[in-house]
PDB file of C-alpha atoms in Angstrom:
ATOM      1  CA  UNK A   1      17.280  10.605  -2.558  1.00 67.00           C
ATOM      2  CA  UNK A   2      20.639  10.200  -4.393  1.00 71.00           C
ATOM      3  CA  UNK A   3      22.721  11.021  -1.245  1.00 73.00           C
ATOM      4  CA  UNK A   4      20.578   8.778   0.690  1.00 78.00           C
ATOM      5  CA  UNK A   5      20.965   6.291  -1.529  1.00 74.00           C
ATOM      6  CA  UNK A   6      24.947   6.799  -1.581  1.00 80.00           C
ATOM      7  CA  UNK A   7      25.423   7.091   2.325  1.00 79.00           C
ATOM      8  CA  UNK A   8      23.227   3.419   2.830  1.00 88.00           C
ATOM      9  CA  UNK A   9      25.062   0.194   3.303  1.00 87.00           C
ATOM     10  CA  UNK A  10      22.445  -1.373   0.653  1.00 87.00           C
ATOM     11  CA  UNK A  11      22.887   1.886  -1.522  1.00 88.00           C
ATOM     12  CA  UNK A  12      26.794   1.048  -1.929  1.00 89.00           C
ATOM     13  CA  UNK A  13      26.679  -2.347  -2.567  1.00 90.00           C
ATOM     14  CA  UNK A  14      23.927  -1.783  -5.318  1.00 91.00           C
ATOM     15  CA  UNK A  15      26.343   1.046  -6.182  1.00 91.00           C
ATOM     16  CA  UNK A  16      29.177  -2.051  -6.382  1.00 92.00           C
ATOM     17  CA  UNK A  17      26.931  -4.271  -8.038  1.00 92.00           C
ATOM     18  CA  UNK A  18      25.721  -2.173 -11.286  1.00 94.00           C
ATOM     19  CA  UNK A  19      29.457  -0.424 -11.451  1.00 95.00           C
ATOM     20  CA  UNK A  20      30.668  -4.266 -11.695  1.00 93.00           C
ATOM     21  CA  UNK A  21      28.347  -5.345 -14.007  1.00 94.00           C
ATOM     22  CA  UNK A  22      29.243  -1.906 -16.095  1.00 95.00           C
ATOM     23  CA  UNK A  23      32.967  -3.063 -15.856  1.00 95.00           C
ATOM     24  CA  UNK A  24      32.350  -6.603 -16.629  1.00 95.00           C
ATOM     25  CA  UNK A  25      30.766  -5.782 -19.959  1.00 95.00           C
ATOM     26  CA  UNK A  26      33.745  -3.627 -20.812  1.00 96.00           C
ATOM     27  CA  UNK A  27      35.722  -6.718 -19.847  1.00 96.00           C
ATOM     28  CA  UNK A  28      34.254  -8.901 -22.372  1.00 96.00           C
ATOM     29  CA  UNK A  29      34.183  -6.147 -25.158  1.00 96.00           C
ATOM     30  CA  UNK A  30      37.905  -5.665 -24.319  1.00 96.00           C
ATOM     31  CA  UNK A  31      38.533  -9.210 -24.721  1.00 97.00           C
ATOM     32  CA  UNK A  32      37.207  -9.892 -27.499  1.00 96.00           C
ATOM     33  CA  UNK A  33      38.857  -7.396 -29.390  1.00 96.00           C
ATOM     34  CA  UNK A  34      42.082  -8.182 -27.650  1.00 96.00           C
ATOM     35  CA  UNK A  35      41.506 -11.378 -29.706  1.00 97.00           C
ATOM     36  CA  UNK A  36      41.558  -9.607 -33.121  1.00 97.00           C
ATOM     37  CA  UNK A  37      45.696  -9.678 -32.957  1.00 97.00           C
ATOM     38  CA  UNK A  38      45.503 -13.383 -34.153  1.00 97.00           C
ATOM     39  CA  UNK A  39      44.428 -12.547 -36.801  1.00 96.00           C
ATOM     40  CA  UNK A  40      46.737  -9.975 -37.823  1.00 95.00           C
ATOM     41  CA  UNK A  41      48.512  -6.464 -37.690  1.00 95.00           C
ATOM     42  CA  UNK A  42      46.069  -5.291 -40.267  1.00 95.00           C
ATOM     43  CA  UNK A  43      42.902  -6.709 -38.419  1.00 96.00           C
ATOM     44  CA  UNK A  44      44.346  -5.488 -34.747  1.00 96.00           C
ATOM     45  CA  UNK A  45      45.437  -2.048 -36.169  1.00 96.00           C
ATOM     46  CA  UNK A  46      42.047  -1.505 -38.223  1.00 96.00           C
ATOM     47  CA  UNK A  47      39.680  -2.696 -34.885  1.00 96.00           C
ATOM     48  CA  UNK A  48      41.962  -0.314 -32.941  1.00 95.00           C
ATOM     49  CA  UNK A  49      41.267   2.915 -35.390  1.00 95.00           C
ATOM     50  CA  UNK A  50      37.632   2.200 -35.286  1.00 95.00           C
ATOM     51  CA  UNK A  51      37.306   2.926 -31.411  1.00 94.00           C
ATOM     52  CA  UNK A  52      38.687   6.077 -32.328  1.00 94.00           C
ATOM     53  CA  UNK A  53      35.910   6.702 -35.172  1.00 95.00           C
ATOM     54  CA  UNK A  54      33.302   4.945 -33.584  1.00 95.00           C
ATOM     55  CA  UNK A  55      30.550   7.558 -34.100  1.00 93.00           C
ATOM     56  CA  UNK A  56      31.054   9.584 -37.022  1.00 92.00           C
ATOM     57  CA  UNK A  57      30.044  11.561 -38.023  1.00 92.00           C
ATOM     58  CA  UNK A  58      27.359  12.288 -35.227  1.00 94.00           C
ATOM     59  CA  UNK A  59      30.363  12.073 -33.007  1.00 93.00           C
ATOM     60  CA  UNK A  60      33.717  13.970 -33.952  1.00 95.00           C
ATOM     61  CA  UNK A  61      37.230  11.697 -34.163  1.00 94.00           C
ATOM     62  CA  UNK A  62      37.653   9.757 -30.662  1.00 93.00           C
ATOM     63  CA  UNK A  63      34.591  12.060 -29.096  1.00 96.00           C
ATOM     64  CA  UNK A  64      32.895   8.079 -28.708  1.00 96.00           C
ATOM     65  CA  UNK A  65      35.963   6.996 -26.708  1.00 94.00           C
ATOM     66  CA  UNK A  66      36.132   9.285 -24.215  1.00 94.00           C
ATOM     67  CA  UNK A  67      32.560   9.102 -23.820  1.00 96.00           C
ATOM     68  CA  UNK A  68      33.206   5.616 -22.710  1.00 94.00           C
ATOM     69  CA  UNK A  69      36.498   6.177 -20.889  1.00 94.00           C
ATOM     70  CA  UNK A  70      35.004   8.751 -18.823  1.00 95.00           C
ATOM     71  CA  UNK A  71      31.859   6.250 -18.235  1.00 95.00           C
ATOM     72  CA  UNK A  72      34.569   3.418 -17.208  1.00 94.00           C
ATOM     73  CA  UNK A  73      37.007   5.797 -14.675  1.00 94.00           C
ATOM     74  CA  UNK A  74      33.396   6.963 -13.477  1.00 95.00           C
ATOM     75  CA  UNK A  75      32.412   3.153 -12.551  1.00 95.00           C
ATOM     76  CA  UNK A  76      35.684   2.754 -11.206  1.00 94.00           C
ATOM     77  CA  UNK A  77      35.945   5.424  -9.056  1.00 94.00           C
ATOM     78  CA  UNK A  78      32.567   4.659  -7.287  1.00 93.00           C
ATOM     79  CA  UNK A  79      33.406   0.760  -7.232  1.00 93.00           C
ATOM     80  CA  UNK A  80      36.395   1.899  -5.927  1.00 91.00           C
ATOM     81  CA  UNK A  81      35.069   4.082  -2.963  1.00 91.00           C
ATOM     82  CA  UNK A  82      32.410   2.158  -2.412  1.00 90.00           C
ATOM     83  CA  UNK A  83      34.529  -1.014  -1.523  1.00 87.00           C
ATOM     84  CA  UNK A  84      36.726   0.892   0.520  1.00 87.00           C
ATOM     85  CA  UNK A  85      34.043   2.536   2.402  1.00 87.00           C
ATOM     86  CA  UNK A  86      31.936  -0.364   3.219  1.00 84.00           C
ATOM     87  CA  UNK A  87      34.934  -2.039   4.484  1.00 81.00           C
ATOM     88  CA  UNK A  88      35.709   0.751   7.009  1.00 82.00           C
ATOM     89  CA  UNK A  89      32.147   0.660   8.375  1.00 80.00           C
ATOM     90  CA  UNK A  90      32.574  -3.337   8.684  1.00 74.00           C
ATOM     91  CA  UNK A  91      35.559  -2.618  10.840  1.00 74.00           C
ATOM     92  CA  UNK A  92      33.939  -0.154  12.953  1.00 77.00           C
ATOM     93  CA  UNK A  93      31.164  -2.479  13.352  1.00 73.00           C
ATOM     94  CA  UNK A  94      32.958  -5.067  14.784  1.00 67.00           C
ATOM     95  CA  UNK A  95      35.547  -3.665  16.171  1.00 59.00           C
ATOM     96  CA  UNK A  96      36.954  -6.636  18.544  1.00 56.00           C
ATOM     97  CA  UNK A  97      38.225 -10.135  17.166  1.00 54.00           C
ATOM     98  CA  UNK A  98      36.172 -12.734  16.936  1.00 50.00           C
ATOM     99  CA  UNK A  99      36.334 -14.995  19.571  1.00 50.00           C
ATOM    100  CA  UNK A 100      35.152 -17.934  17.285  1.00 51.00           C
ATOM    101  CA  UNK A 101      37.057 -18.341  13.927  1.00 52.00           C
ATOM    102  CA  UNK A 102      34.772 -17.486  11.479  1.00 51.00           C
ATOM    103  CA  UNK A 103      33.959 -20.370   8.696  1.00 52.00           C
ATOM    104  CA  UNK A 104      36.645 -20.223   6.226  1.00 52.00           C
ATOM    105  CA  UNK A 105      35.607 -18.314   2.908  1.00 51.00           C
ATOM    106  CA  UNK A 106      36.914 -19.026  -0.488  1.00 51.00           C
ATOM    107  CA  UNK A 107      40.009 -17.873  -1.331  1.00 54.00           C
ATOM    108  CA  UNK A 108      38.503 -15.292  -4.400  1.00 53.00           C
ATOM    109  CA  UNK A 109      36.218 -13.935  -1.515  1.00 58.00           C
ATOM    110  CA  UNK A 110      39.380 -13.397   0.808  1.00 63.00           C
ATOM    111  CA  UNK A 111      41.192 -11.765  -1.482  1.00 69.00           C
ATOM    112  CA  UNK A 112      38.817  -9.245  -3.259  1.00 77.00           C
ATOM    113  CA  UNK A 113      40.067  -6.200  -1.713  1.00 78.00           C
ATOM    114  CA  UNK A 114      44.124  -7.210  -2.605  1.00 84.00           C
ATOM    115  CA  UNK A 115      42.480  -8.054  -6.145  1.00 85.00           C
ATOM    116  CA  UNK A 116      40.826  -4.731  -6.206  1.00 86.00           C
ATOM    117  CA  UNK A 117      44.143  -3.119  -5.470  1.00 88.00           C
ATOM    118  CA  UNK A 118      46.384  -4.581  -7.783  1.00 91.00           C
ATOM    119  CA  UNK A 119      43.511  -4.245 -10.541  1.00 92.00           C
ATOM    120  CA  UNK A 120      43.519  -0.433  -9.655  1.00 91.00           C
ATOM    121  CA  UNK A 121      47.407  -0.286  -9.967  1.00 93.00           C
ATOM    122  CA  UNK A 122      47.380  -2.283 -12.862  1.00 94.00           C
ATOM    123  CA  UNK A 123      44.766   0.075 -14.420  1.00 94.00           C
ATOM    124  CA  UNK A 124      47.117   3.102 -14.548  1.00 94.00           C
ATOM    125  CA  UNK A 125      50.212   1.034 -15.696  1.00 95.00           C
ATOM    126  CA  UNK A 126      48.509  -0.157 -18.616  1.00 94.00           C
ATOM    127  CA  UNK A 127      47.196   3.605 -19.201  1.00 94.00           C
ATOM    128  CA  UNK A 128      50.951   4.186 -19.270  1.00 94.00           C
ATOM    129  CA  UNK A 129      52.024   1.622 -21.376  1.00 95.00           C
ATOM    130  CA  UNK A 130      49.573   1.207 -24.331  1.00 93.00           C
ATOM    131  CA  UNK A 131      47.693   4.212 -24.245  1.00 92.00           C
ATOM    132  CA  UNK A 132      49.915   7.284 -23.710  1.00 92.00           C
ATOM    133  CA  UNK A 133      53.108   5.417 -23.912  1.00 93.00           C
ATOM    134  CA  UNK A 134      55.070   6.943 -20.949  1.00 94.00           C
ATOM    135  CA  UNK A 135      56.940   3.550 -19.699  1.00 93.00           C
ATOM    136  CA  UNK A 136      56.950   2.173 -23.472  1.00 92.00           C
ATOM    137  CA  UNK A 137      60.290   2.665 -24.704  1.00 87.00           C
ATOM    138  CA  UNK A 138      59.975   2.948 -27.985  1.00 89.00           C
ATOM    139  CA  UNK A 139      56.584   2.611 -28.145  1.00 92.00           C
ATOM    140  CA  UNK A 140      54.607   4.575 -31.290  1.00 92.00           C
ATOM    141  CA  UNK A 141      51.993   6.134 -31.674  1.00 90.00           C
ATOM    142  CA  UNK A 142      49.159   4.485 -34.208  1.00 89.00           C
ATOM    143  CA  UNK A 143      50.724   1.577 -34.392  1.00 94.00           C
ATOM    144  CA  UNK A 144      49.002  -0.621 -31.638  1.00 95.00           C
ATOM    145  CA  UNK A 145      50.007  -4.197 -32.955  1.00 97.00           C
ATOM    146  CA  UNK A 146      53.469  -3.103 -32.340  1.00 96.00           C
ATOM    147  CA  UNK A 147      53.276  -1.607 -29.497  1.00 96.00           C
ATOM    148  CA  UNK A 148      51.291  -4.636 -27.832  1.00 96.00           C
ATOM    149  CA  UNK A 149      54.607  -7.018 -29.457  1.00 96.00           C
ATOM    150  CA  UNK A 150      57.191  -4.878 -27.390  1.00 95.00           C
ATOM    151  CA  UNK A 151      55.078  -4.935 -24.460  1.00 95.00           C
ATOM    152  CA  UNK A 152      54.832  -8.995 -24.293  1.00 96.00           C
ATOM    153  CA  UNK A 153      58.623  -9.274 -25.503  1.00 94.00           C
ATOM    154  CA  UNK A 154      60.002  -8.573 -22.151  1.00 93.00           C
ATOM    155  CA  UNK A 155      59.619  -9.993 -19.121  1.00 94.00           C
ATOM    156  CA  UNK A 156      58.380  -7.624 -16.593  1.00 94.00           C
ATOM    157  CA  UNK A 157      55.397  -6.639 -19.186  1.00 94.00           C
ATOM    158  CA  UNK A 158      54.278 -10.758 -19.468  1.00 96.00           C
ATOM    159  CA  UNK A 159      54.688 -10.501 -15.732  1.00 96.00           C
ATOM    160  CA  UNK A 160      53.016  -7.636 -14.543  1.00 96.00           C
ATOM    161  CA  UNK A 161      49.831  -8.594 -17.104  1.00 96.00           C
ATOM    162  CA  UNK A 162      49.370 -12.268 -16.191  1.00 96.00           C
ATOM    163  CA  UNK A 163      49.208 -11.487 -12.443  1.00 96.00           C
ATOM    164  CA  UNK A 164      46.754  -8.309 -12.766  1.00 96.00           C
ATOM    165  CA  UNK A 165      44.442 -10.799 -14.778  1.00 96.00           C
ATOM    166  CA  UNK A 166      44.565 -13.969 -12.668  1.00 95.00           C
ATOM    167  CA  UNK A 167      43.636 -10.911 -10.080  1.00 94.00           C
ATOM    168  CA  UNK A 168      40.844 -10.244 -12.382  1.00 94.00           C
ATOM    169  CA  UNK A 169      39.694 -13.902 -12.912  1.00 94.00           C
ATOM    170  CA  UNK A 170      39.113 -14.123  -9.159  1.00 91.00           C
ATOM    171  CA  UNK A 171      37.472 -10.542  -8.605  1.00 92.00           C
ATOM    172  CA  UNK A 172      35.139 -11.205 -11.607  1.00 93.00           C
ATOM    173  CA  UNK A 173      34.542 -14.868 -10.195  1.00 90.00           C
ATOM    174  CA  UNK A 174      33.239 -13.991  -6.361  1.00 88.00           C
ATOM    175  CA  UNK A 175      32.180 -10.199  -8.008  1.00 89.00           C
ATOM    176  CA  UNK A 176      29.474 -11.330 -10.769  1.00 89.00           C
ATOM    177  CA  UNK A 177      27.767 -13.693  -8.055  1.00 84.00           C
ATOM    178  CA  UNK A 178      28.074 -11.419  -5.455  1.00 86.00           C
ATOM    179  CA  UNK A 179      26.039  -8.481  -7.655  1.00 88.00           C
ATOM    180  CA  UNK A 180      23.710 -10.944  -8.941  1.00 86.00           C
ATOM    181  CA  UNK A 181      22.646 -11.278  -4.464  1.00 84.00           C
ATOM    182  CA  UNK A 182      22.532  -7.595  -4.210  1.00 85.00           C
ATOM    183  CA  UNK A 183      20.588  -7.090  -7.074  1.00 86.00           C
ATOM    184  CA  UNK A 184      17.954  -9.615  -5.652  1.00 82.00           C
ATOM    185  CA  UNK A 185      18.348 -12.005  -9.200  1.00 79.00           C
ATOM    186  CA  UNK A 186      19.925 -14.919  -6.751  1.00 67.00           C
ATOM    187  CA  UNK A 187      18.275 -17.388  -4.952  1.00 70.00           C
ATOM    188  CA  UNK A 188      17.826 -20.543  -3.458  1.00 71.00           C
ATOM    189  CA  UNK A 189      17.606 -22.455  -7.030  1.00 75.00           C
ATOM    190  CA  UNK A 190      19.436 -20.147  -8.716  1.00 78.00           C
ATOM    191  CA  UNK A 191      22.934 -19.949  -6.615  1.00 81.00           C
ATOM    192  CA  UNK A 192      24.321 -23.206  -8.719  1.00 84.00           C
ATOM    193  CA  UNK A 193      23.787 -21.660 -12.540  1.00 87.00           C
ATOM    194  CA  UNK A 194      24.748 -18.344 -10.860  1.00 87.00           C
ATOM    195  CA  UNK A 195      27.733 -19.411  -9.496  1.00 88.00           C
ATOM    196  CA  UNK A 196      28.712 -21.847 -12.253  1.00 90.00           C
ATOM    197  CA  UNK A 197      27.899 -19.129 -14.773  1.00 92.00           C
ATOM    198  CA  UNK A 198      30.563 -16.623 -12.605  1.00 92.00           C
ATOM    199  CA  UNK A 199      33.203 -19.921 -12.763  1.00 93.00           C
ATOM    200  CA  UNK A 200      32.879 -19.471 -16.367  1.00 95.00           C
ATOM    201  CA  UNK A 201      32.600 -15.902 -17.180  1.00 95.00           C
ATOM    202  CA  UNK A 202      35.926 -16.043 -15.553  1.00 95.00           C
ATOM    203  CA  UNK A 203      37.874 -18.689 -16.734  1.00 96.00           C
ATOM    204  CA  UNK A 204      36.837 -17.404 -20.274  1.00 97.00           C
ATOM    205  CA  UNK A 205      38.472 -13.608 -19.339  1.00 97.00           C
ATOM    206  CA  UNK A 206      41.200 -15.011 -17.747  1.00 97.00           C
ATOM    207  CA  UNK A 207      42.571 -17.428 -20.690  1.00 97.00           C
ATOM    208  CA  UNK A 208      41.229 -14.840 -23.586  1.00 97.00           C
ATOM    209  CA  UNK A 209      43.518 -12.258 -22.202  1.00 97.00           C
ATOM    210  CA  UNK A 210      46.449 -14.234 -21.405  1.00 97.00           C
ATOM    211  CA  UNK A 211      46.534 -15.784 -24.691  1.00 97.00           C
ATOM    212  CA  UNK A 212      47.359 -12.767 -26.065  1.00 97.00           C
ATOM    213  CA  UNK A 213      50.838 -12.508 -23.841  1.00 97.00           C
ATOM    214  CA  UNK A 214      51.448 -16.027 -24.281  1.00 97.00           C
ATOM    215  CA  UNK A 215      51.049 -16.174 -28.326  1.00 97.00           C
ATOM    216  CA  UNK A 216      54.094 -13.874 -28.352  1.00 96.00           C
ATOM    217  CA  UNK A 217      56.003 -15.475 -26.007  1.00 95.00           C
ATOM    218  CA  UNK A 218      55.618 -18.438 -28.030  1.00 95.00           C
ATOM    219  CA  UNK A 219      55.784 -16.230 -31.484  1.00 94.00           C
ATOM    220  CA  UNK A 220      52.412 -17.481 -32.637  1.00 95.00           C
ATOM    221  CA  UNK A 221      52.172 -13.925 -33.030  1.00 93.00           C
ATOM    222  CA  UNK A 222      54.888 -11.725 -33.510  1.00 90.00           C
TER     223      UNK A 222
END
């Protein structure tokens, strides 16, 4: 049944739609602790330690992390190939142009799978940068209200951050009403609060992260 499901067209877009979902609640969570740097090194340091003993002592140190890392590079890998494998079977579908121009879609739907991309990209810089450190000069470990200062001090980190979440904003914007049709919750009366509610899930990610890049640049936090 589960390969079934996996090799249907329906199966991998309800595949998309729950992995979304999955990712979007990680989105919020991650915002809203994001967040916690206004109010402090102390605050954003202390929130960051208790992902790591999250658990305890059911759980040993960090064991409730990776529990939910593995979860989230386990929704991203099969939103991931998913995507890319329902696009391939819409291009061998229709393989020819279309003689009539199709009706012009909105520019978050046209760009989904060069949001997905970047996203993906952007995914294993800022592995690099805040988590292990490997780009981050000078970056230390434990000491994650620093490290997130240094980032948003120069250029190419403010840079790299704001486009991957305006990429975001969009790919959550067409991606929660999108799921929401798979999953059979939208309808006729419905599309309206759907799609007003995916306007604002959006707007609401996309200016709570970049607040963070902008407070330093503007050393409301520093």
């Amino acid at each position: 049944m589960t390969r079934t499901l996996w090799d249907s067209t329906v199966g991998k877009k309800t595949i998309m739609a729950v992995t979304g979902l999955v990712m979007l609640g990680y989105l919020v969570a991650h915002m809203v602790g994001n967040l916690k740097i206004f109010f402090g090194p102390g605050e954003f340091d202390g929130y960051a330690h208790w992902l790591r003993t999250m658990g305890e002592p059911v759980l040993h140190y960090e064991w409730a992390l990776w529990i939910v890392r593995v979860g989230l590079v386990a929704a991203v890998v099969l939103h991931g190939v998913s995507a890319y494998q329902l696009s391939r079977r819409d291009i061998r579908a229709r393989p020819a142009k279309y003689v009539h121009k199709r009706p012009r879609s909105s520019y978050a739907t046209r760009t989904m799978r060069w949001g997905g991309i970047i996203l993906a990209l952007f995914i294993v810089w800022h592995i690099l940068d805040l988590t292990t450190g490997t780009v981050h000069t000078g970056f230390e470990a434990g000491h994650p209200y620093q490290n997130v200062i240094d980032t948003f001090s120069t250029w190419y980190g403010n840079v790299i951050y704001i486009v991957a979440v305006l990429a975001m904003g969009l790919h959550v914007q067409h991606g929660f009403w999108s799921a929401a049709q798979t999953l059979g919750v939208g309808n006729a009366t419905r599309d309206r609060v759907l799609k007003t509610l995916a306007n604002l899930l959006a707007a609401a990610l996309t200016v709570g992260f970049i607040s963070v890049p902008v407070a330093v640049m503007t050393g409301v936090v520093s």
